[in-house]
Amino acid sequence: MSNIAVLTSGGDSPGMNTAVTAIARNATRLNMNLLGIDRGFNGLLGKNPARDFVRLSIDNILDIADQAGTHLRTARCLEFLNEDIQENAVRLLRQMDVVGVIVIGGDGSFKGARALAAKGMPCIGIPGTIDNDLAYTSMTLGFDTAVNVCVDAVRSIRATSRSHDRPHVVEVMGRHCGDIALMTATATGSEIVICPEAGEWKVQDVAKRLQSHIDRGNYRSTIVIAEGAWAKMRPFDVCKFLRPYGKEVYEGEPMTAYRFASVLKRLCRMPDDSFPEVRHTVIGYTQRGARPSARDAAFATEAGIMAVELLKKGISNRVIGRQKGVVFHEDIEKALHAHRPFNRKLYNTLNSL
Ligand code: F6P
């Protein structure tokens, strides 16, 4: 029986455990042993192989299938960019009789998989990131779950916003990608969405748009902002702006959801000339730590099955994706260079009032 190995890498994402379970199930079916590697590529540094390689069987991990987080643990491993370390990792894997590795993670993790494959260790990638920033596939494990967490949160926020006539700034994750923000705003009917892909934006323009909603009698607009969009904001001197209002902001401090809400409050007026009570929420890590949605779990299962089958057939250097409801595999290099156009039409329509 040959050994294959699996690791999860980068930020954890809902569905990683489901994929590992599906891999274990299919490995058993195809007469392969499965080793789990602890803490992503860190587990390949050879520091403590007895601790870092764990025998996984469907019987001992069946119960993790729908659990949040990643049972194998994860990490970001900058050391793995070093070629000597990559070569040592391949040597270590061979010593452990491993004939192929399945890497579950985002683009950085896929680069690690590509490096291992280039050094002769067959590798297959499964896209695991809530950010959805891999353009070759229409979905990555965890994205759907993260969006559902955000949609639930924004619905609750909109209920209390409506009760109090308060606009609300909601920041969501996504690193450089605005997909979580765009999908959340679309699904909740939020009035304003700000994504990094749309390019530079101005605080004053958002204030004008918020004011126009207030002028039309909507006092509870939701402004959904992707975390990556702060880097695309036209420089705004938040210190100079907020200090006269007695707000403690020091030179050079960046804009945040909290300060953005404070600024919008002062740039807008309610019909009685008072400031609107703009509030803020940063949804944060609850997006990553949720149990996988049915969509993510189903994709994770199909991807896990396919990954084992590819290794069994001796196929390497592929990453698994899903397009138009069909799970497929793609060359890792092509996948890393794919470019998905931003849905500007949807973005502009959501932001059109
Ligand atoms: O890549 C997933 C992600 O959750 C991003 O959305 C976010 O920017 C980042 O990870 C946060 O990383 P960390 O866990 O290192 O704080």
Short mmCIF file of C-alpha atoms and ligand atoms in Angstrom, two decimals:
data_model
loop_
_atom_site.label_atom_id
_atom_site.label_comp_id
_atom_site.label_asym_id
_atom_site.label_seq_id
_atom_site.Cartn_x
_atom_site.Cartn_y
_atom_site.Cartn_z
CA MET A 1 0.00 0.00 0.00
CA SER A 2 1.39 3.42 -0.93
CA ASN A 3 1.29 6.45 1.36
CA ILE A 4 -0.19 9.77 0.41
CA ALA A 5 -0.21 12.85 2.64
CA VAL A 6 -2.47 15.85 3.17
CA LEU A 7 -1.85 19.25 4.71
CA THR A 8 -3.92 22.39 5.27
CA SER A 9 -2.14 25.71 4.89
CA GLY A 10 -2.73 29.47 5.11
CA GLY A 11 -5.80 30.82 6.88
CA ASP A 12 -8.15 28.03 7.95
CA SER A 13 -11.34 27.81 5.95
CA PRO A 14 -14.64 26.03 6.54
CA GLY A 15 -14.65 22.79 4.53
CA MET A 16 -10.99 21.87 5.09
CA ASN A 17 -11.99 19.11 7.52
CA THR A 18 -14.65 17.84 5.14
CA ALA A 19 -12.07 17.58 2.36
CA VAL A 20 -9.65 15.70 4.64
CA THR A 21 -12.41 13.24 5.55
CA ALA A 22 -13.28 12.69 1.89
CA ILE A 23 -9.58 12.14 1.14
CA ALA A 24 -9.36 9.56 3.95
CA ARG A 25 -12.49 7.82 2.71
CA ASN A 26 -11.26 7.57 -0.87
CA ALA A 27 -7.73 6.61 0.16
CA THR A 28 -9.18 3.65 2.07
CA ARG A 29 -11.31 2.71 -0.92
CA LEU A 30 -8.31 2.84 -3.24
CA ASN A 31 -5.98 0.97 -0.85
CA MET A 32 -3.74 3.88 0.06
CA ASN A 33 -2.53 4.94 3.50
CA LEU A 34 -3.08 8.56 4.47
CA LEU A 35 -0.73 10.68 6.55
CA GLY A 36 -1.83 14.04 7.91
CA ILE A 37 0.86 16.73 8.11
CA ASP A 38 0.63 19.05 11.11
CA ARG A 39 0.52 22.88 10.68
CA GLY A 40 0.82 23.12 6.90
CA PHE A 41 4.27 23.36 5.34
CA ASN A 42 5.74 23.80 8.85
CA GLY A 43 5.21 20.08 9.28
CA LEU A 44 7.62 19.47 6.38
CA LEU A 45 10.54 21.32 7.94
CA GLY A 46 11.76 18.08 9.50
CA LYS A 47 11.81 19.46 13.04
CA ASN A 48 9.90 16.58 14.58
CA PRO A 49 8.54 14.11 12.00
CA ALA A 50 7.19 11.78 14.68
CA ARG A 51 4.93 14.61 15.85
CA ASP A 52 4.32 16.25 12.46
CA PHE A 53 3.13 13.15 10.53
CA VAL A 54 -0.02 11.50 11.84
CA ARG A 55 -1.63 8.38 10.44
CA LEU A 56 -5.21 9.27 9.43
CA SER A 57 -7.89 6.72 8.79
CA ILE A 58 -11.50 7.27 7.98
CA ASP A 59 -12.39 5.65 11.31
CA ASN A 60 -10.48 8.16 13.44
CA ILE A 61 -11.47 11.32 11.57
CA LEU A 62 -15.02 10.58 10.46
CA ASP A 63 -16.39 12.95 13.09
CA ILE A 64 -14.42 15.98 11.94
CA ALA A 65 -16.21 16.15 8.57
CA ASP A 66 -18.56 18.96 9.54
CA GLN A 67 -16.39 20.62 12.16
CA ALA A 68 -15.18 24.19 11.88
CA GLY A 69 -11.46 25.04 11.68
CA THR A 70 -8.88 22.52 10.58
CA HIS A 71 -8.12 19.40 12.59
CA LEU A 72 -4.62 19.22 11.05
CA ARG A 73 -3.97 22.80 12.13
CA THR A 74 -2.53 25.33 9.76
CA ALA A 75 0.10 28.04 9.46
CA ARG A 76 1.71 30.40 7.04
CA CYS A 77 5.28 29.20 6.48
CA LEU A 78 7.59 31.79 4.91
CA GLU A 79 10.60 29.48 5.34
CA PHE A 80 9.13 27.25 2.67
CA LEU A 81 10.03 29.84 0.01
CA ASN A 82 13.63 28.64 0.42
CA GLU A 83 14.67 26.06 -2.22
CA ASP A 84 16.91 24.08 0.14
CA ILE A 85 14.03 23.72 2.55
CA GLN A 86 11.79 22.54 -0.30
CA GLU A 87 14.39 19.92 -1.28
CA ASN A 88 14.69 18.73 2.31
CA ALA A 89 10.91 18.45 2.46
CA VAL A 90 10.85 16.20 -0.61
CA ARG A 91 13.61 14.08 0.95
CA LEU A 92 11.62 13.81 4.18
CA LEU A 93 8.44 12.85 2.32
CA ARG A 94 10.34 10.12 0.45
CA GLN A 95 11.74 8.81 3.75
CA MET A 96 8.15 8.54 4.94
CA ASP A 97 7.33 6.58 1.72
CA VAL A 98 4.96 9.30 0.60
CA VAL A 99 4.18 9.17 -3.12
CA GLY A 100 1.97 12.25 -3.35
CA VAL A 101 0.73 15.22 -1.33
CA ILE A 102 -2.62 17.00 -1.31
CA VAL A 103 -2.32 20.66 -0.33
CA ILE A 104 -5.47 22.45 0.82
CA GLY A 105 -5.05 26.22 0.89
CA GLY A 106 -4.94 29.45 -1.09
CA ASP A 107 -2.57 30.83 -3.69
CA GLY A 108 0.47 30.91 -1.38
CA SER A 109 -0.13 27.25 -0.51
CA PHE A 110 -0.48 26.38 -4.19
CA LYS A 111 2.94 27.93 -4.78
CA GLY A 112 4.32 25.58 -2.11
CA ALA A 113 2.63 22.65 -3.88
CA ARG A 114 4.09 23.79 -7.20
CA ALA A 115 7.57 23.89 -5.66
CA LEU A 116 7.23 20.35 -4.25
CA ALA A 117 5.96 19.06 -7.61
CA ALA A 118 8.84 20.75 -9.44
CA LYS A 119 11.23 18.91 -7.13
CA GLY A 120 9.67 15.57 -7.95
CA MET A 121 6.97 15.09 -5.31
CA PRO A 122 3.56 14.72 -7.00
CA CYS A 123 1.11 17.31 -5.66
CA ILE A 124 -2.55 18.17 -6.04
CA GLY A 125 -4.12 21.39 -4.72
CA ILE A 126 -7.59 21.94 -3.30
CA PRO A 127 -8.60 25.62 -3.04
CA GLY A 128 -9.23 26.39 0.63
CA THR A 129 -9.66 30.07 1.45
CA ILE A 130 -12.63 32.18 2.45
CA ASP A 131 -11.36 34.98 0.18
CA ASN A 132 -12.41 33.39 -3.16
CA ASP A 133 -9.36 35.00 -4.72
CA LEU A 134 -8.41 32.12 -7.01
CA ALA A 135 -9.75 33.11 -10.41
CA TYR A 136 -9.65 29.70 -12.15
CA THR A 137 -12.50 28.43 -9.95
CA SER A 138 -15.91 29.89 -9.24
CA MET A 139 -15.68 28.83 -5.59
CA THR A 140 -13.06 28.11 -2.94
CA LEU A 141 -13.72 26.15 0.25
CA GLY A 142 -15.06 28.47 2.90
CA PHE A 143 -16.22 31.34 0.72
CA ASP A 144 -19.87 30.33 0.74
CA THR A 145 -19.77 29.78 4.52
CA ALA A 146 -18.07 33.13 5.12
CA VAL A 147 -20.67 34.90 2.99
CA ASN A 148 -23.46 33.20 4.92
CA VAL A 149 -21.92 34.34 8.23
CA CYS A 150 -21.72 37.90 6.88
CA VAL A 151 -25.25 37.80 5.49
CA ASP A 152 -26.62 36.64 8.87
CA ALA A 153 -24.65 39.38 10.63
CA VAL A 154 -25.74 42.12 8.21
CA ARG A 155 -29.38 41.04 8.46
CA SER A 156 -29.18 41.39 12.25
CA ILE A 157 -27.39 44.72 11.91
CA ARG A 158 -30.03 45.99 9.49
CA ALA A 159 -32.78 45.03 11.92
CA THR A 160 -31.27 47.06 14.76
CA SER A 161 -30.26 49.86 12.36
CA ARG A 162 -33.86 50.14 11.26
CA SER A 163 -35.12 50.17 14.83
CA HIS A 164 -32.84 53.07 15.71
CA ASP A 165 -32.60 54.94 12.38
CA ARG A 166 -28.83 54.43 12.28
CA PRO A 167 -26.56 53.91 9.28
CA HIS A 168 -23.93 51.20 9.80
CA VAL A 169 -20.47 50.48 8.41
CA VAL A 170 -19.71 46.73 8.18
CA GLU A 171 -16.19 45.53 7.41
CA VAL A 172 -15.73 42.02 6.03
CA MET A 173 -12.61 39.98 5.24
CA GLY A 174 -11.19 38.96 1.87
CA ARG A 175 -7.63 40.28 1.94
CA HIS A 176 -7.23 41.90 -1.53
CA CYS A 177 -10.47 40.43 -2.87
CA GLY A 178 -13.89 42.07 -2.62
CA ASP A 179 -16.00 38.97 -3.33
CA ILE A 180 -17.23 38.49 0.25
CA ALA A 181 -18.25 42.16 0.40
CA LEU A 182 -19.94 42.17 -2.99
CA MET A 183 -21.86 38.96 -2.36
CA THR A 184 -22.88 40.05 1.15
CA ALA A 185 -24.11 43.43 -0.07
CA THR A 186 -26.00 41.81 -2.92
CA ALA A 187 -27.69 39.24 -0.70
CA THR A 188 -28.71 41.75 1.98
CA GLY A 189 -29.79 44.67 -0.18
CA SER A 190 -27.14 46.86 1.40
CA GLU A 191 -27.14 50.39 0.03
CA ILE A 192 -23.38 50.91 -0.42
CA VAL A 193 -20.53 48.48 -1.07
CA ILE A 194 -16.82 49.27 -1.38
CA CYS A 195 -14.48 46.73 -2.99
CA PRO A 196 -10.75 47.06 -3.75
CA GLU A 197 -11.20 45.92 -7.36
CA ALA A 198 -13.18 49.08 -8.12
CA GLY A 199 -10.06 51.19 -7.60
CA GLU A 200 -9.60 54.43 -5.71
CA TRP A 201 -12.58 55.76 -3.76
CA LYS A 202 -13.18 58.90 -1.75
CA VAL A 203 -14.59 59.21 1.76
CA GLN A 204 -16.45 62.37 0.68
CA ASP A 205 -18.18 60.49 -2.19
CA VAL A 206 -19.42 57.80 0.19
CA ALA A 207 -20.68 60.53 2.53
CA LYS A 208 -22.54 62.16 -0.36
CA ARG A 209 -24.18 58.89 -1.24
CA LEU A 210 -25.10 58.21 2.38
CA GLN A 211 -26.57 61.72 2.55
CA SER A 212 -28.63 61.10 -0.57
CA HIS A 213 -30.15 57.99 1.10
CA ILE A 214 -30.91 60.04 4.21
CA ASP A 215 -32.50 62.75 2.04
CA ARG A 216 -34.76 60.11 0.55
CA GLY A 217 -35.89 59.01 4.01
CA ASN A 218 -33.61 55.98 4.43
CA TYR A 219 -31.87 56.53 7.78
CA ARG A 220 -30.44 53.02 8.16
CA SER A 221 -28.19 52.41 5.16
CA THR A 222 -25.60 49.67 5.38
CA ILE A 223 -22.14 50.36 4.00
CA VAL A 224 -20.33 47.07 3.40
CA ILE A 225 -16.59 47.52 2.99
CA ALA A 226 -14.05 44.84 2.07
CA GLU A 227 -10.97 45.01 4.31
CA GLY A 228 -8.77 45.32 1.20
CA ALA A 229 -10.56 48.52 0.19
CA TRP A 230 -8.88 50.61 2.89
CA ALA A 231 -5.71 50.49 0.81
CA LYS A 232 -7.62 51.99 -2.12
CA MET A 233 -9.03 54.96 -0.20
CA ARG A 234 -7.86 58.38 -1.44
CA PRO A 235 -5.70 59.70 1.45
CA PHE A 236 -7.93 61.34 4.02
CA ASP A 237 -6.54 63.12 7.07
CA VAL A 238 -8.67 61.41 9.68
CA CYS A 239 -6.63 62.99 12.49
CA LYS A 240 -7.20 66.53 11.26
CA PHE A 241 -10.85 65.81 10.60
CA LEU A 242 -11.78 64.14 13.90
CA ARG A 243 -9.61 66.09 16.39
CA PRO A 244 -11.86 69.15 16.52
CA TYR A 245 -14.67 66.82 17.63
CA GLY A 246 -12.58 65.71 20.63
CA LYS A 247 -11.78 62.33 19.12
CA GLU A 248 -8.42 60.84 20.09
CA VAL A 249 -6.69 60.16 16.79
CA TYR A 250 -2.95 60.53 16.43
CA GLU A 251 -0.84 61.53 13.44
CA GLY A 252 -0.44 58.71 10.95
CA GLU A 253 -3.16 56.46 12.38
CA PRO A 254 -4.98 54.67 9.59
CA MET A 255 -8.65 54.81 8.72
CA THR A 256 -10.66 51.99 10.31
CA ALA A 257 -14.32 51.03 10.28
CA TYR A 258 -14.73 52.78 13.64
CA ARG A 259 -13.17 56.03 12.41
CA PHE A 260 -14.94 55.82 9.06
CA ALA A 261 -18.28 55.65 10.91
CA SER A 262 -17.24 58.70 12.98
CA VAL A 263 -16.24 60.63 9.87
CA LEU A 264 -19.44 59.75 7.99
CA LYS A 265 -21.46 60.83 11.01
CA ARG A 266 -19.89 64.30 10.85
CA LEU A 267 -20.12 64.64 7.09
CA CYS A 268 -23.85 63.91 6.96
CA ARG A 269 -26.96 65.50 8.44
CA MET A 270 -30.35 64.15 9.45
CA PRO A 271 -33.47 66.14 8.40
CA ASP A 272 -33.44 67.99 11.78
CA ASP A 273 -29.78 68.97 11.16
CA SER A 274 -28.44 66.55 13.80
CA PHE A 275 -25.66 64.09 13.02
CA PRO A 276 -26.76 60.58 12.03
CA GLU A 277 -25.62 58.00 14.60
CA VAL A 278 -23.39 55.98 12.28
CA ARG A 279 -22.24 52.72 13.94
CA HIS A 280 -19.75 50.10 12.84
CA THR A 281 -19.11 46.34 13.06
CA VAL A 282 -16.03 44.41 11.97
CA ILE A 283 -17.23 40.86 11.37
CA GLY A 284 -13.71 39.40 11.64
CA TYR A 285 -12.78 35.82 12.40
CA THR A 286 -16.32 34.53 12.85
CA GLN A 287 -16.22 34.33 9.04
CA ARG A 288 -13.43 31.77 9.19
CA GLY A 289 -14.47 29.77 12.20
CA ALA A 290 -17.96 28.71 11.15
CA ARG A 291 -19.12 25.19 10.32
CA PRO A 292 -19.08 24.59 6.56
CA SER A 293 -22.22 25.37 4.58
CA ALA A 294 -23.78 22.58 2.54
CA ARG A 295 -22.30 24.07 -0.65
CA ASP A 296 -18.78 24.19 0.78
CA ALA A 297 -19.07 20.71 2.28
CA ALA A 298 -20.30 19.23 -1.00
CA PHE A 299 -17.48 20.85 -2.99
CA ALA A 300 -14.93 19.76 -0.35
CA THR A 301 -16.14 16.18 -0.63
CA GLU A 302 -15.97 16.07 -4.42
CA ALA A 303 -12.58 17.80 -4.42
CA GLY A 304 -11.18 15.36 -1.85
CA ILE A 305 -12.36 12.37 -3.87
CA MET A 306 -10.90 13.77 -7.10
CA ALA A 307 -7.54 14.62 -5.49
CA VAL A 308 -6.97 11.02 -4.36
CA GLU A 309 -8.02 9.66 -7.74
CA LEU A 310 -5.54 11.93 -9.52
CA LEU A 311 -2.66 10.83 -7.29
CA LYS A 312 -3.67 7.20 -7.74
CA LYS A 313 -3.41 7.67 -11.51
CA GLY A 314 0.03 9.28 -11.11
CA ILE A 315 -1.26 12.72 -12.13
CA SER A 316 0.44 15.71 -10.47
CA ASN A 317 0.66 19.48 -10.64
CA ARG A 318 -3.11 19.99 -10.84
CA VAL A 319 -5.49 21.99 -8.71
CA ILE A 320 -9.16 21.26 -8.30
CA GLY A 321 -11.90 23.77 -8.98
CA ARG A 322 -15.59 24.11 -9.71
CA GLN A 323 -17.18 25.89 -12.66
CA LYS A 324 -20.87 25.86 -13.64
CA GLY A 325 -21.54 23.23 -10.98
CA VAL A 326 -18.90 20.82 -12.28
CA VAL A 327 -15.76 19.87 -10.36
CA PHE A 328 -12.67 19.78 -12.58
CA HIS A 329 -8.89 19.98 -12.39
CA GLU A 330 -6.54 22.50 -13.92
CA ASP A 331 -2.80 22.91 -14.40
CA ILE A 332 -1.41 24.62 -11.27
CA GLU A 333 0.58 27.18 -13.26
CA LYS A 334 -2.42 28.18 -15.39
CA ALA A 335 -4.58 28.38 -12.27
CA LEU A 336 -2.14 30.72 -10.56
CA HIS A 337 -2.14 33.04 -13.56
CA ALA A 338 -5.89 33.05 -14.20
CA HIS A 339 -7.63 36.41 -14.13
CA ARG A 340 -11.30 36.83 -13.29
CA PRO A 341 -12.88 40.12 -14.35
CA PHE A 342 -14.53 42.09 -11.55
CA ASN A 343 -18.33 42.20 -11.77
CA ARG A 344 -18.39 45.97 -12.25
CA LYS A 345 -21.95 46.00 -13.56
CA LEU A 346 -23.28 44.48 -10.34
CA TYR A 347 -21.04 46.74 -8.26
CA ASN A 348 -22.19 49.89 -10.04
CA THR A 349 -25.84 48.85 -9.90
CA LEU A 350 -25.67 48.22 -6.14
CA ASN A 351 -24.01 51.59 -5.70
CA SER A 352 -26.20 53.47 -8.14
CA LEU A 353 -28.50 55.35 -5.76
O1 F6P B 1 -6.93 34.62 3.73
C1 F6P B 1 -7.94 34.48 4.68
C2 F6P B 1 -7.95 35.65 5.62
O2 F6P B 1 -8.96 35.44 6.58
C3 F6P B 1 -8.11 37.02 4.97
O3 F6P B 1 -9.44 37.29 4.63
C4 F6P B 1 -7.55 37.91 6.03
O4 F6P B 1 -7.07 39.11 5.49
C5 F6P B 1 -6.42 37.09 6.58
O5 F6P B 1 -6.73 35.74 6.32
C6 F6P B 1 -6.17 37.25 8.04
O6 F6P B 1 -5.03 36.54 8.35
P1 F6P B 1 -4.52 36.17 9.79
O7 F6P B 1 -5.24 34.92 10.22
O8 F6P B 1 -3.06 35.93 9.61
O9 F6P B 1 -4.85 37.33 10.67
#
